[in-house]
Phi, psi and omega in degrees: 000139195253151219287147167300312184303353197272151187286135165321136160239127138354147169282340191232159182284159166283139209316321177288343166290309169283343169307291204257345168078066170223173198265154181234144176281323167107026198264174177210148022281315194258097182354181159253326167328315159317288216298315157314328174262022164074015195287184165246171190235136196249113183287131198275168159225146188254118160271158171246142144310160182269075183340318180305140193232163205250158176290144200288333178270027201277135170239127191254155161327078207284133179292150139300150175290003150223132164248143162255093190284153164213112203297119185243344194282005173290292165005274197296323191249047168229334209114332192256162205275128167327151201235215181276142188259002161328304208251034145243353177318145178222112127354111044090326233306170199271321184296325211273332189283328161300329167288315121005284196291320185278036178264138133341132170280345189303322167291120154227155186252100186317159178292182158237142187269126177327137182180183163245194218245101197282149156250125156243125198272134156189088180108225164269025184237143180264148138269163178230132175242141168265175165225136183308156194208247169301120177212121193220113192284122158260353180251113180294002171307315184268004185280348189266356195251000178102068198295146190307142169085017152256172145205116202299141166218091192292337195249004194242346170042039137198181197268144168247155154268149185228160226278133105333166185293350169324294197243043152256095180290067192232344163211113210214124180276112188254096227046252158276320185207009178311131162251152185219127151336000230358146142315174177306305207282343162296148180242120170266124183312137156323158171230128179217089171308122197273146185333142173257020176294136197264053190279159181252351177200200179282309197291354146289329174298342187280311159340283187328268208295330153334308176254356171309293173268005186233338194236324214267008152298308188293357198233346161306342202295348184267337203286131145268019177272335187118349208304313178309308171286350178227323194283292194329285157343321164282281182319006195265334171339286175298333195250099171279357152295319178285331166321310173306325189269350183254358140328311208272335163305316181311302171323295186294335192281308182286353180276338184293336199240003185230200161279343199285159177334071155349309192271003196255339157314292202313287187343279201300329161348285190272001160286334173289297202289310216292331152291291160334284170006276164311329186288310184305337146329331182253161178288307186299327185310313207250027147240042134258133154319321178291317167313302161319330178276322173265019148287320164301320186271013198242336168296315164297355160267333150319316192274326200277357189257315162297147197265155191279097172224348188103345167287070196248131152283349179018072186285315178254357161296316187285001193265307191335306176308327179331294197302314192283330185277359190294344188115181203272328211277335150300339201270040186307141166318116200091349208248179168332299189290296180289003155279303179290358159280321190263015173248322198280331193293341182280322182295006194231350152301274164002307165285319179293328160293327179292309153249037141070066192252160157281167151283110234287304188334145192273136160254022167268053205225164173293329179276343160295133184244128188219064193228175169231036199278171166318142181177155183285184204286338195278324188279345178293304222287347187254031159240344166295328166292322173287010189268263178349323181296311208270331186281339219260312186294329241238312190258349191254302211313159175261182200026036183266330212280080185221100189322012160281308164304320178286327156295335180269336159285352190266317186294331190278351171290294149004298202254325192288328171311321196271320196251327143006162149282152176244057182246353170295334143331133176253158185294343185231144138210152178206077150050068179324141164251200190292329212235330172262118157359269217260174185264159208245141167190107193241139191222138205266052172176124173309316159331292173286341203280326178292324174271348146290318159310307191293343170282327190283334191260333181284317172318338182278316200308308200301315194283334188246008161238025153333076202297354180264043140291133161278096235294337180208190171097170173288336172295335209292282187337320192246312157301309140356277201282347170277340173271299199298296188319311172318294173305350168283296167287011185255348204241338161293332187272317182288303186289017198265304187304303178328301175288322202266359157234095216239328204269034160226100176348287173334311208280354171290331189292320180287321169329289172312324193285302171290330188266348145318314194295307207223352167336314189268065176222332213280114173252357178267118166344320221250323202286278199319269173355283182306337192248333172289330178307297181339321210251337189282321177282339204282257171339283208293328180265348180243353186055092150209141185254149178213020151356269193299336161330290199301311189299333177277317190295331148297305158327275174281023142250053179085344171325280206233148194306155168285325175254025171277127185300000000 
């Protein structure tokens, strides 16, 4: 006889459950599986079919004998002002609909956007060709799989269109079931399809291409697909917003490091906010990607206009969480969201260090991983990032500070050093001499350079909030001077990585991040020095500012008066 205590079950497993292909208990209110991985458990629901049947007088709707569609989802999901609705239009005739019907079906034939209409002689039969006028992608889902009538050139870093069937004769159907040949003798013209990027002059083409090669490195570093760099561009076709944000990234960036044009970043900006804004207001909004993608760069044009002092508005930090809180069922392995979930979480390191924060960002989603089982090099290098993340909540958070944690966070730094690949190795390594700073370290890969820094800064974090320090006593002065040594040699090894792979951006940036931190322990002329270069290069070549970096860091070490502006 079953117990009166016993818990209600759902009629169905929970969504999250079904999500992920794990068995679910049903419990309610919360699953129990949820409730062990910190997920949220989303409640399923059970349809019944519907019994009711329409009435024998039941009366329907007759269409008209021409219809007229009209395409709108360029519109809805981008934002932009619909244009002449003509030339989205798809036509009808009232004879072709009867005709229609009495066709087959094994075939269907997509619709064509209006344009005109060629006749070709090829034997004794005419043909009818359309020829495209307007040919226009609206769905951004598919754009990352490549859509018919594109083609992708990952090493040429942009999309060409390519002749579609219309204007593939190699097999062309003539009358009812005729397959007809072309002759030899016939020439068919080139077609030479114009970008389906929507630029209006050279200089979006020089942006565009700007950030092809100098920035979408930066946000790529985890990925092995690449997205930024391959998937993001295409899509920009269809999204102006994101076309606007990678206009705008671009901009700001050659004005920090060139002569162009200071003001042509705001323009494109605020062409991004006057959509976005409004948008983020809706739920469908904050599970697209593209939307999401552009948030990302609009952020990294953030980082680079504030100076690192902790003063942020974090205007577009806060968009980010939007995105994130939406849950696990956008964020699939591979997919758009889940390249842009591991670049905003470096981007929400990156202020927590800086201003000596928790991480704001939810790590509770299914693509964080915090194990240490076999895996390729991109999932070691994002489980060294969720490690800073844990360490950084762990030294900011509040009640967070308990010598258990800190011990389990020290073991898990430990076990990732130990258990690593050993392609994480780097291939050159040399010793500082009388005359080089930092030690020479060179590494073939972005991957490897990011998952290693980020390990080397939770190790600094762990070492200087090292709670078996003694707080007063005779012991402290020698537990002192062993930490500062330690921190010395770990921010020599982060600023080793930095230089000696400068042609992947982030590690000067993740440098700069330890020597905000940890800079003033550095007590010799020639190390301080060697470490301001850093920052001073850091700013002129990639525009990031480290000004106020320099100016505190100078302060303690005795350079310039303590109340000097």
């Amino acid at each position: 006889m079953p117990s009166s205590e016993q818990t209600e079950l759902l009629a169905t497993p929970c969504v999250t459950c079904r999500e992920h292909h794990l068995k679910c208990d049903r419990s309610v209110p919360r699953c129990g599986r949820c409730v062990r991985a910190g997920r949220e458990c989303k409640l399923g629901f059970k349809f019944k079919p519907s019994k009711d049947t329409f009435g024998r007088d039941q009366r329907w709707l007759r269409p008209p004998r021409q219809l007229i569609y009209v395409d709108e989802t360029r519109y809805l999901t981008t934002g932009s002002p619909l244009e002449d609705s003509s030339q989205y239009e798809y036509h009808i005739p009232a004879d072709e609909i009867h005709t229609r019907e009495s066709e087959p079906t094994s075939a269907v034939t997509p619709p064509v956007m209006a344009g005109s209409r060629e006749r070709m002689s090829i034997g004794n039969q005419l043909v009818e060709t359309v020829q495209v006028r307007n040919q226009i992608r609206t769905d951004d889902s598919i754009a990352s799989k490549g859509a018919p009538g594109t083609e992708i050139h990952p090493h040429r870093g942009h999309v060409e269109a390519r002749s579609s069937g219309p204007y593939d004769l190699g097999s062309l159907r003539v009358g009812n079931s005729t397959q007809i040949t072309p002759p030899r003798s016939i020439s068919v013209p080139d077609f030479q399809p114009a970008s389906a990027l929507p630029l209006k002059n050279r200089t979006e083409a020089l942006l565009f291409r700007h950030y092809i090669q100098r920035l979408a490195i930066c946000l790529d570093l985890c990925d092995p697909l690449r997205h930024f760099e391959f998937v993001v561009p295409e899509r920009a076709a269809v999204c102006h917003t994101l076309l606007n944000a990678i206009f705008a990234i671009a901009a700001r960036h050659l004005s920090h490091t060139t002569n162009f044009d200071p003001l042509a970043s705001n323009r494109y900006h605020d062409e991004c906010l006057k959509y976005l804004i409004p948008m983020l207001n809706h739920a469908s909004t904050v599970s697209d990607e593209n939307l999401f993608a552009a948030t990302i760069i609009l952020r990294m044009l953030e980082e680079m206009d504030v100076p690192t002092t902790g003063q942020d508005n974090y205007s577009h930090l806060l968009g980010i969480h939007a995105f994130v809180n939406v849950g696990d069922h956008y964020m699939v392995p591979g997919s758009l969201s889940a390249a842009s979930f591991w670049v905003g979480l470096r981007q929400e390191i990156y202020i927590a260090v800086i201003t000596q924060q928790p991480v704001k960002l939810s790590l509770n989603h299914f693509v964080v991983d915090r194990s240490f089982g076999p895996a390729d090099d991109y999932t070691w290098s994002n489980r060294a990032i969720v490690l800073i993340a844990d360490v950084l909540n762990f030294c900011f958070g509040e009640n967070s500070f308990t010598v258990g944690r800190w011990n389990a966070l020290d073991e898990a730094c430990k076990k990732w050093s130990a258990t690593r690949p050993p392609s994480f190795n780097p291939f050159f390594y040399r010793e500082p001499t009388a005359s080089i700073a930092f030690p020479e370290i060179w590494h073939g890969s972005s991957c490897h350079v990011i998952g290693i820094q980020h390990h080397i800064l939770a190790q600094l974090f762990l070492t200087q909030f090292d709670p078996s320090i003694p707080k007063v006593g005779t012991n402290r002065r020698a537990a002192v001077s062993q930490m500062t040594q330690r921190i010395e040699t770990l921010v020599r090894e982060l600023c080793g990585i930095g230089v000696c792979n400068q042609w992947t951006p982030p590690a000067m940036f993740t440098a700069c991040m330890g020597i905000a931190m940890f800079g003033d322990q550095f007590s010799e002329r020639y190390d301080q020095e060697a470490l301001i270069d850093i920052l001073k290069k850091t700013e002129a070549d990639h525009a990031r500012p480290t000004a106020a970096i320099q100016q505190q860091l100078m302060k303690a070490w005795g350079w310039i008066p303590e109340n000097s502006e």
